[in-house]
CSV table of C-alpha atoms in Angstrom, one decimal:
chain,number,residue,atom,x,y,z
A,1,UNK,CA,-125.4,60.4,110.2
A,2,UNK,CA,-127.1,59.2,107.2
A,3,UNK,CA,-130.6,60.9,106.5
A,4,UNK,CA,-133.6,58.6,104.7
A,5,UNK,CA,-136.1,59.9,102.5
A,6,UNK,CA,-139.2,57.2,102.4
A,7,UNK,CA,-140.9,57.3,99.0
A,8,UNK,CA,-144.2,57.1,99.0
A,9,UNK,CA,-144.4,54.2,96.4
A,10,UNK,CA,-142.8,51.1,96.4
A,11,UNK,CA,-141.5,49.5,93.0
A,12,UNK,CA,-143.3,46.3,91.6
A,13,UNK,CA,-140.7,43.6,92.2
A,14,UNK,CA,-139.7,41.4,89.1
A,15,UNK,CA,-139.0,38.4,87.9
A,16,UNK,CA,-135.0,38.9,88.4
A,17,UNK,CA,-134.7,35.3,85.6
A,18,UNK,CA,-136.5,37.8,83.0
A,19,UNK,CA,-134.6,40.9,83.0
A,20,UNK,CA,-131.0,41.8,81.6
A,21,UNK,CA,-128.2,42.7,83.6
A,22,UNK,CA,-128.5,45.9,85.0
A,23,UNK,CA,-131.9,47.2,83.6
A,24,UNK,CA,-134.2,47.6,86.5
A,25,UNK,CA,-133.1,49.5,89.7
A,26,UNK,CA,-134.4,49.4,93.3
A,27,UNK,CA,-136.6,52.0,95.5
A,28,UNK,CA,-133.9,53.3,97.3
A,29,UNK,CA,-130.3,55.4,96.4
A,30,UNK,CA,-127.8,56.2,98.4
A,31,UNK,CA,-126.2,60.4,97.8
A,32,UNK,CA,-123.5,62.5,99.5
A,33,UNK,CA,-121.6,65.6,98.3
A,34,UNK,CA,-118.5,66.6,98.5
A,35,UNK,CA,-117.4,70.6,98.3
A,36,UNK,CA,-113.6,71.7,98.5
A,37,UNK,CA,-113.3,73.0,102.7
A,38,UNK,CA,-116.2,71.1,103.6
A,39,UNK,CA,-115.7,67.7,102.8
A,40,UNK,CA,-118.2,64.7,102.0
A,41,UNK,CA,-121.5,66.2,103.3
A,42,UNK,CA,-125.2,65.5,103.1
A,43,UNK,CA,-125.2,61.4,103.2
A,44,UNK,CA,-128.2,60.8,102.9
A,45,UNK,CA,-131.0,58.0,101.5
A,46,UNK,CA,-133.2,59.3,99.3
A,47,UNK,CA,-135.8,57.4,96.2
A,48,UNK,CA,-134.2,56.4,93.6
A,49,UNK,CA,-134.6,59.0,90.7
A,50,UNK,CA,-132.8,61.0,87.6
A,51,UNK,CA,-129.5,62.8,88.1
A,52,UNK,CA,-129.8,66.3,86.9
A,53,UNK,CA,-126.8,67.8,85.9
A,54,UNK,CA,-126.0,71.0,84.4
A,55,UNK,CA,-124.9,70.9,80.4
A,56,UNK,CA,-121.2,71.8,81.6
A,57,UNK,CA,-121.1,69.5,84.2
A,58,UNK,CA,-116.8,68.4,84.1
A,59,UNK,CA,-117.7,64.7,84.1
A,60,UNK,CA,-119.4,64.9,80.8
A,61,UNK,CA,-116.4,66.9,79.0
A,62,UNK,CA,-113.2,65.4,80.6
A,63,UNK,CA,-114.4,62.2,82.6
A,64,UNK,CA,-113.5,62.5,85.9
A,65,UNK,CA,-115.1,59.7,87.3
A,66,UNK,CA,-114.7,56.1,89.2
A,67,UNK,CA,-117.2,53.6,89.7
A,68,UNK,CA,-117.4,50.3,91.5
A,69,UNK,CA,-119.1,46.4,91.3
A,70,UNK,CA,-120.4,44.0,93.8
A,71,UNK,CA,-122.9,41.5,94.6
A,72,UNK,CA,-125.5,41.3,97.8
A,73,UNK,CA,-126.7,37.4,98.1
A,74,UNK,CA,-129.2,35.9,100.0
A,75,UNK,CA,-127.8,32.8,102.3
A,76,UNK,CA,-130.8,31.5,103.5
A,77,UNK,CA,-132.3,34.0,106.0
A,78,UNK,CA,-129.5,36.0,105.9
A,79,UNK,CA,-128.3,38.9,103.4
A,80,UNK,CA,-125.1,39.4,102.7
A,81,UNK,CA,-122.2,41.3,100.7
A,82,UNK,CA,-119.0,39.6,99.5
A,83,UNK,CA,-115.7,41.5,100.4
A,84,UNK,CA,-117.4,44.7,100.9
A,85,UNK,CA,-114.7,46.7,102.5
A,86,UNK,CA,-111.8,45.2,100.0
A,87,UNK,CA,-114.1,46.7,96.9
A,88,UNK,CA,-114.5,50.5,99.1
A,89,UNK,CA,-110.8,50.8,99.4
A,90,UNK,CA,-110.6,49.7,95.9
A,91,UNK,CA,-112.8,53.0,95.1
A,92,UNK,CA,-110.1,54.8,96.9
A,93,UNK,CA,-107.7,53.4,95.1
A,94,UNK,CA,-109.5,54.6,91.9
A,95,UNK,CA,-110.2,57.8,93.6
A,96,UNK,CA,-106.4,58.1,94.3
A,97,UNK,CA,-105.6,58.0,91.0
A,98,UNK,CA,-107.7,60.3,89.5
A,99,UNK,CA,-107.4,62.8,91.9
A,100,UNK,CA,-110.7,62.8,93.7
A,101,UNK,CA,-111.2,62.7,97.7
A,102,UNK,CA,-111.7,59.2,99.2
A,103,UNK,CA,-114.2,58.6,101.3
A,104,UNK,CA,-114.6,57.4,104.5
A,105,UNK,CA,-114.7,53.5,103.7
A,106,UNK,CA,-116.5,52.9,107.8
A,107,UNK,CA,-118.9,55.8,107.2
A,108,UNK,CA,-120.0,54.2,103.3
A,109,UNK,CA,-119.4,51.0,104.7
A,110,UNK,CA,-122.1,51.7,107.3
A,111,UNK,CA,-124.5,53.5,105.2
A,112,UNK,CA,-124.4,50.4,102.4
A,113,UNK,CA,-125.7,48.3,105.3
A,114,UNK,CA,-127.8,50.7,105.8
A,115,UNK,CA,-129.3,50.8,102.6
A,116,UNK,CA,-129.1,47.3,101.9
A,117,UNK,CA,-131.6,46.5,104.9
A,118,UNK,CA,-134.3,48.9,103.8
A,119,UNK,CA,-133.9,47.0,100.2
A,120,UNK,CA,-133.2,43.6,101.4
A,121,UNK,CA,-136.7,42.6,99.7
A,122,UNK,CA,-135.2,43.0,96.7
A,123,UNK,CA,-132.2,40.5,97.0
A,124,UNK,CA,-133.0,37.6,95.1
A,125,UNK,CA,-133.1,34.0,96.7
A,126,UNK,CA,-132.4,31.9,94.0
A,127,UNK,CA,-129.0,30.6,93.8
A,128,UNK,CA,-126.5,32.7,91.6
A,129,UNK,CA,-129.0,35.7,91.3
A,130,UNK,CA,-127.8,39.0,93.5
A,131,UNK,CA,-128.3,42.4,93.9
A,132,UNK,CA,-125.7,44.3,92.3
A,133,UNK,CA,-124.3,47.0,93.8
A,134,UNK,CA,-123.1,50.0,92.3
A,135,UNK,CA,-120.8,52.9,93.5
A,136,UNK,CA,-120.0,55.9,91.7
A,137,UNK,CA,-118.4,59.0,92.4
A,138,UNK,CA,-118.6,61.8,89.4
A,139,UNK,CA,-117.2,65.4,89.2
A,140,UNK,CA,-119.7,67.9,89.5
A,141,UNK,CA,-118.1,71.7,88.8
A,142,UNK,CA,-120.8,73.2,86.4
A,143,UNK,CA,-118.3,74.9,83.8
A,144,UNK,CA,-115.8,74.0,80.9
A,145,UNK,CA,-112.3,74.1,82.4
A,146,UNK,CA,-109.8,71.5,82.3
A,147,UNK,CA,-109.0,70.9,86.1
A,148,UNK,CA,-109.5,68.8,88.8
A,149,UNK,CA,-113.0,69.1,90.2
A,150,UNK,CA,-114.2,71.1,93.3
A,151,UNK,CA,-117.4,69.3,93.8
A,152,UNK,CA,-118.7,65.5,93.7
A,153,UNK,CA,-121.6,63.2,93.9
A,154,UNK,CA,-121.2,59.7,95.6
A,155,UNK,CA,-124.0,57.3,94.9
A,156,UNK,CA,-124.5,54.0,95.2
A,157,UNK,CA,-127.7,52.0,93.1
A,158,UNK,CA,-128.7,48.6,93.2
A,159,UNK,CA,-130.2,46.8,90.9
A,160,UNK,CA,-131.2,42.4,91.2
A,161,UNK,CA,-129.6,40.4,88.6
A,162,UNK,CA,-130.2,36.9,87.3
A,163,UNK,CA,-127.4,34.3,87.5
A,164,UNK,CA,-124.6,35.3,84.8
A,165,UNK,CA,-124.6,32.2,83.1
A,166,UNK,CA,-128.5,31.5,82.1
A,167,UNK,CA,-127.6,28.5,80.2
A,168,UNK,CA,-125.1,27.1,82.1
A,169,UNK,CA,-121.5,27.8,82.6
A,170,UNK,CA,-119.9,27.8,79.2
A,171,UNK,CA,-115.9,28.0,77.5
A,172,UNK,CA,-116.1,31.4,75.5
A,173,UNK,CA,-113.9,32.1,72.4
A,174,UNK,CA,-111.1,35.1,73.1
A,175,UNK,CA,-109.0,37.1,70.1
A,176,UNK,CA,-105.5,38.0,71.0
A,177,UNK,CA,-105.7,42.2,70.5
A,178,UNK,CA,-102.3,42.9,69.0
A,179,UNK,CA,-103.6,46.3,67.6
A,180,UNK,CA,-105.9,48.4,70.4
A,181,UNK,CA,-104.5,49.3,73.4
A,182,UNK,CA,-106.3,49.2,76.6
A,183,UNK,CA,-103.9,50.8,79.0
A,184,UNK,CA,-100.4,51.6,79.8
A,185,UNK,CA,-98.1,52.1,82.5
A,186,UNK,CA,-98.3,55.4,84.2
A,187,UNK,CA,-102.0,55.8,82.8
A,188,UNK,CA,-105.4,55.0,84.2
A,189,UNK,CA,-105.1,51.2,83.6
A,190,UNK,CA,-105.6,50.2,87.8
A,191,UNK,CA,-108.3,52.7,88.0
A,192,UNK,CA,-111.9,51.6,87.6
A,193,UNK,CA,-112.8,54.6,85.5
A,194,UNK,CA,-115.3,54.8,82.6
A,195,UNK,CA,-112.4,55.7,80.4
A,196,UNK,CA,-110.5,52.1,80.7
A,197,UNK,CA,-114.0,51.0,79.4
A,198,UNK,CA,-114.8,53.3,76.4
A,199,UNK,CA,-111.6,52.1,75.3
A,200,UNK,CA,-112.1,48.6,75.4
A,201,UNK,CA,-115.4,49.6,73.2
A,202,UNK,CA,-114.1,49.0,69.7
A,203,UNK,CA,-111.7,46.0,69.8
A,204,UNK,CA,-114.7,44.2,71.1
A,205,UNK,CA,-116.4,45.1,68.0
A,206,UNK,CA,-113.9,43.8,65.8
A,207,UNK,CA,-113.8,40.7,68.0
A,208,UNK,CA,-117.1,39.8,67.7
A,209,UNK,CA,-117.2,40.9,63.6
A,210,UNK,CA,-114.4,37.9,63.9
A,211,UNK,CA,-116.6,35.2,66.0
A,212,UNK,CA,-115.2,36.2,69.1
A,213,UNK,CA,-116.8,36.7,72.4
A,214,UNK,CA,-114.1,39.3,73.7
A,215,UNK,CA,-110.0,40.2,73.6
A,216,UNK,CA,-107.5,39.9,75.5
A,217,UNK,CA,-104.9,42.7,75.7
A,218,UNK,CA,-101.5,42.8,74.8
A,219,UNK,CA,-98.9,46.1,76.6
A,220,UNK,CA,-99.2,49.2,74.8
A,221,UNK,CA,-95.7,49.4,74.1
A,222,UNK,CA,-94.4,45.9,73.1
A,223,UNK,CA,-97.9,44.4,71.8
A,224,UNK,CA,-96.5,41.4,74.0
A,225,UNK,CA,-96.9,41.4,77.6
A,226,UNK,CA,-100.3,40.2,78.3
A,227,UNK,CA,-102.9,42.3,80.1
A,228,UNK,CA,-106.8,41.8,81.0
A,229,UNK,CA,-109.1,40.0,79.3
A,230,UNK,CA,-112.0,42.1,78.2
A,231,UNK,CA,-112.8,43.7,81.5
A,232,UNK,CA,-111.7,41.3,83.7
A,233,UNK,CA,-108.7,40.0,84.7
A,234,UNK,CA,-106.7,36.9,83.0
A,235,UNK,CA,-105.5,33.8,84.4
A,236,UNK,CA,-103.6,30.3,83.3
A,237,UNK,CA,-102.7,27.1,85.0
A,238,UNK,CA,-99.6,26.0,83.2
A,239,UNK,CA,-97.8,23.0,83.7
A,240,UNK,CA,-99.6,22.7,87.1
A,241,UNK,CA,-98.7,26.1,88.1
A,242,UNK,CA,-101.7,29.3,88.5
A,243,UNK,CA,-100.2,32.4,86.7
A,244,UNK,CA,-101.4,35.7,86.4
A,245,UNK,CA,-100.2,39.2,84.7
A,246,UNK,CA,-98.5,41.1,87.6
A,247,UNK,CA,-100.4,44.2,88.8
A,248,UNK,CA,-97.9,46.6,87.1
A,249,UNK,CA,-100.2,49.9,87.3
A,250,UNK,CA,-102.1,49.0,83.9
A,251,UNK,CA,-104.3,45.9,85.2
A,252,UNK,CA,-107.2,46.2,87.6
A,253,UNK,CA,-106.3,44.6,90.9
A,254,UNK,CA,-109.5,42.5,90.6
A,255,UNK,CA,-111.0,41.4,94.1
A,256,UNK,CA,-112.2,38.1,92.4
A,257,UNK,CA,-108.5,37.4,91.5
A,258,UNK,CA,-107.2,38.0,94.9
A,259,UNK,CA,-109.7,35.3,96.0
A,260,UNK,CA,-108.6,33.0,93.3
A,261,UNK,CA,-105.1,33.4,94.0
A,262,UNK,CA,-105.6,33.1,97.8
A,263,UNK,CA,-107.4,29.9,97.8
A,264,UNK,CA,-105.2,28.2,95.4
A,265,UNK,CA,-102.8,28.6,97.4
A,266,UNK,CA,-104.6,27.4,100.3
A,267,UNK,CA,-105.3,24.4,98.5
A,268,UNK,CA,-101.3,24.0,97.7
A,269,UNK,CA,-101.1,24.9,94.6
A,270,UNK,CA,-97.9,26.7,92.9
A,271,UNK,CA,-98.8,30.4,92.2
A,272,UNK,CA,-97.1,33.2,89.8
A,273,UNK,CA,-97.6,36.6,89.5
A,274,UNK,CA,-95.7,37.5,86.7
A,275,UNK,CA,-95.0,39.5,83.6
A,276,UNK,CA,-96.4,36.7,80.5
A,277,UNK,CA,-95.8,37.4,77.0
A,278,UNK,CA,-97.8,35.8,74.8
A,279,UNK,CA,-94.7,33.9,72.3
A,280,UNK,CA,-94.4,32.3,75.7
A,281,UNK,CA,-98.3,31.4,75.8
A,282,UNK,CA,-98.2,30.2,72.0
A,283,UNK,CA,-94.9,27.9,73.2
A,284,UNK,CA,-96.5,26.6,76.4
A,285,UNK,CA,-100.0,25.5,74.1
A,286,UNK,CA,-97.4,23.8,71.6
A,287,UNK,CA,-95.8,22.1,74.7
A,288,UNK,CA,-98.9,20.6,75.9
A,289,UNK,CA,-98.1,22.9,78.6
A,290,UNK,CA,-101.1,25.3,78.7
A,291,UNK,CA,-103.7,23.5,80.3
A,292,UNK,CA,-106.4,26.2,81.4
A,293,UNK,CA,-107.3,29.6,80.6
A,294,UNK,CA,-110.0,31.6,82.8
A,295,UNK,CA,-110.9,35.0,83.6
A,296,UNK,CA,-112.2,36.1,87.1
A,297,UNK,CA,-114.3,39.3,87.7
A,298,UNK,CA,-117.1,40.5,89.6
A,299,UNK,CA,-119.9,39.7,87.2
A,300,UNK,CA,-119.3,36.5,86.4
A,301,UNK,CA,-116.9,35.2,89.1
A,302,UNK,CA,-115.3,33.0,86.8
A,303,UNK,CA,-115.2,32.6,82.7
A,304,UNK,CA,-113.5,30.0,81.3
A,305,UNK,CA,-111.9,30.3,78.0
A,306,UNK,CA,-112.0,27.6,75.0
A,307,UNK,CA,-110.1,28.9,72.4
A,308,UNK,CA,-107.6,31.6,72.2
A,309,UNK,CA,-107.4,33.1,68.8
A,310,UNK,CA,-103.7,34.9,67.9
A,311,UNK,CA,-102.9,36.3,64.2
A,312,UNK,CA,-103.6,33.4,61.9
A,313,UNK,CA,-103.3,30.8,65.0
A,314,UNK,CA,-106.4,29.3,66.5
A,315,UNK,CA,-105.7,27.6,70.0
A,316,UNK,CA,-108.2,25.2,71.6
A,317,UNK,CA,-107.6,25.5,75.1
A,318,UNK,CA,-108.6,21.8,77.1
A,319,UNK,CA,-110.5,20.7,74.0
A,320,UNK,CA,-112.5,23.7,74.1
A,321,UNK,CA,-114.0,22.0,77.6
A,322,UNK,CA,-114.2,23.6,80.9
A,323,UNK,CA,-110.9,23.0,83.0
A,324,UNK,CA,-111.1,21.1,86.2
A,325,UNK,CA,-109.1,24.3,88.3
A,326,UNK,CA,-111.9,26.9,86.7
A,327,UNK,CA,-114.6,24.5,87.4
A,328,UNK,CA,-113.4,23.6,90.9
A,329,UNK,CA,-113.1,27.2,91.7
A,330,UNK,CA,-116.4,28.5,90.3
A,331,UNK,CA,-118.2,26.3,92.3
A,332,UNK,CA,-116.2,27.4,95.7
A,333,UNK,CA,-116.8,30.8,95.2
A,334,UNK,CA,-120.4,30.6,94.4
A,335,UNK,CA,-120.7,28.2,97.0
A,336,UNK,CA,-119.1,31.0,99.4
A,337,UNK,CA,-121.6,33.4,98.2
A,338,UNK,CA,-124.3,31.0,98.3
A,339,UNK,CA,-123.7,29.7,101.7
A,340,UNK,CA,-122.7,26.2,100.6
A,341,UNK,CA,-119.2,26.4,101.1
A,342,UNK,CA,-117.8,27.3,104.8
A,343,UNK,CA,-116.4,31.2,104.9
A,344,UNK,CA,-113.0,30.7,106.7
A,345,UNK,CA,-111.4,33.6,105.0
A,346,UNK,CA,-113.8,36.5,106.4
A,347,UNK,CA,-114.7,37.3,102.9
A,348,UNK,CA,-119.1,37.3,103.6
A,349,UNK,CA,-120.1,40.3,105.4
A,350,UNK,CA,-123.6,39.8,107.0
A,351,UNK,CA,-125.7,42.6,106.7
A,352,UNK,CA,-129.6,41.9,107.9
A,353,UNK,CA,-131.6,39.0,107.8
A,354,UNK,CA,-135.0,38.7,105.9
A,355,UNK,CA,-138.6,38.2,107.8
């Protein structure tokens, strides 16, 4: 049973086309606690408000934590989440590897809806704006030892975002990292931990000191199997064919990618997941070969790529233009989100519906 807390002041609502991503946050949170022999406990609804922690909270000093990202539209009447449950047992996954309980995916599962219809004012109506929703599960033993965690906080915030791309979807320029390393096998690479993040800080940096908008990763040992891009996962249509990185333990099994994946193939299209280096990348572009590059993530479903940039080689991927796969399925999946497109895949979950 999940307990709510009514505040007794509702939030101004804003003008979601104004704000950043991420900067202003909704009435409501959703808390539970978990303590070694009791379990997750205390699920309850509360006002949103400030975490207080103690000074030697474990989080802080060795980052025990996982996190998750999706997206609440409004269809109409209608609110819903896309792929709720495939995002939870992602958190799981995360939680798996970092050694903190999982949680009941029905019981959260439930309680989101929950919480999603006492905020469903808050989900935006224009097209491509959203309420992003955001999981989190933290370590919360109060002192300085370096061991797993006997106590955590699971909440989930929300917070209505504008459309990704203000001014219109748009090729970004991407720098071939041959230097940083992101992840490696038989680290936290799958997990979607704050550390996988913090270390993606600094290459960005240099990217952007080097007119880039963001890196893609090279393998940590080699500095030639190709990873993620930024923080979101990588994909090429070459020679006709969609290709991928394989999920090999460092790369984030991205539920935007399985979508991609799964609808080109339901539109017949040739699909590879596969280990890509990138000499093989740099001989495809020579070939005429490479004829797309995209990302896909949560955030901004999908970003297309214009120029790859790799040592002293600048590639311009589709004359620096949008590519007819990336454009084809951006507009599916928005139009899935957006109610425009027909959901015969099961991937809109239908929370409430709006007066």
């Amino acid at each position: 049973m999940v307990k709510f807390v009514e505040t007794k002041t509702l939030k101004e609502k804003v003008d979601v086309s104004t704000i950043g991503f991420g900067t202003h946050f909704t009435d409501y949170m959703f808390e539970m606690t978990y303590d070694e022999g009791q379990g997750w406990h205390d699920a309850q609804i509360v006002p949103y408000e400030e975490i207080k922690v103690s000074p030697a909270n474990a989080t802080l000093h060795y980052g025990q934590a996982i996190f998750e990202g999706m997206k609440a539209f409004r269809q109409g009447k209608d609110v819903v989440i896309f792929r709720t449950k495939d995002h939870l047992n992602r958190l799981n996954n995360s939680a798996r590897i970092l050694d903190i309980p999982p949680i009941d995916v029905d019981f959260v599962y439930d309680a989101l809806h929950q919480l999603i219809t006492i905020e469903k004012d808050w989900v935006p109506n224009k097209k491509g704006q959203s309420l992003y929703i955001r999981p989190f599960i933290f370590a919360d033993d109060p002192f300085l030892g370096v061991s797993v965690s006997k106590r955590y906080k699971f909440y989930i915030i929300l917070s209505p975002v504008a459309a990704y791309y203000a001014h219109g979807f748009a090729p970004v320029k991407i720098m071939v990292e041959d230097t940083y390393v992101r992840a490696t096998k038989g680290g936290l690479g799958e997990a979607k931990t704050p550390a996988n993040y913090a270390a993606s800080l600094h290459a960005g940096l240099e990217a952007h000191k080097n007119g880039y908008d963001q890196v893609l990763w090279l393998d940590g040992v080699h500095r030639k199997y190709i990873g993620e891009v930024g923080s979101m996962n990588i994909l090429f249509k070459i020679d006709g064919k969609i290709v991928t990185p394989a999920l090999d333990g460092t790369i984030l099994n991205g539920v935007t990618r399985r979508t991609v994946l799964a609808v080109a193939r339901e539109w017949g299209m040739d699909v590879e997941e596969r280990p890509i280096t990138i000499d093989e990348l740099v001989e495809d572009y020579e070939n005429g070969k490479l004829e797309e590059v995209f990302g896909s993530g949560t955030a901004a479903v999908i970003s297309p790529v214009g120029v790859l940039g790799y040592k002293d080689k600048v590639m311009t991927i589709n004359d620096g233009k949008i590519g007819p796969f990336a454009q084809k399925m951006f507009n599916y999946i928005t139009g899935l989100q957006s109610g425009e497109e027909k959901d015969i895949h099961g991937f809109i979950d239908k929370v409430t519906s709006v007066d």
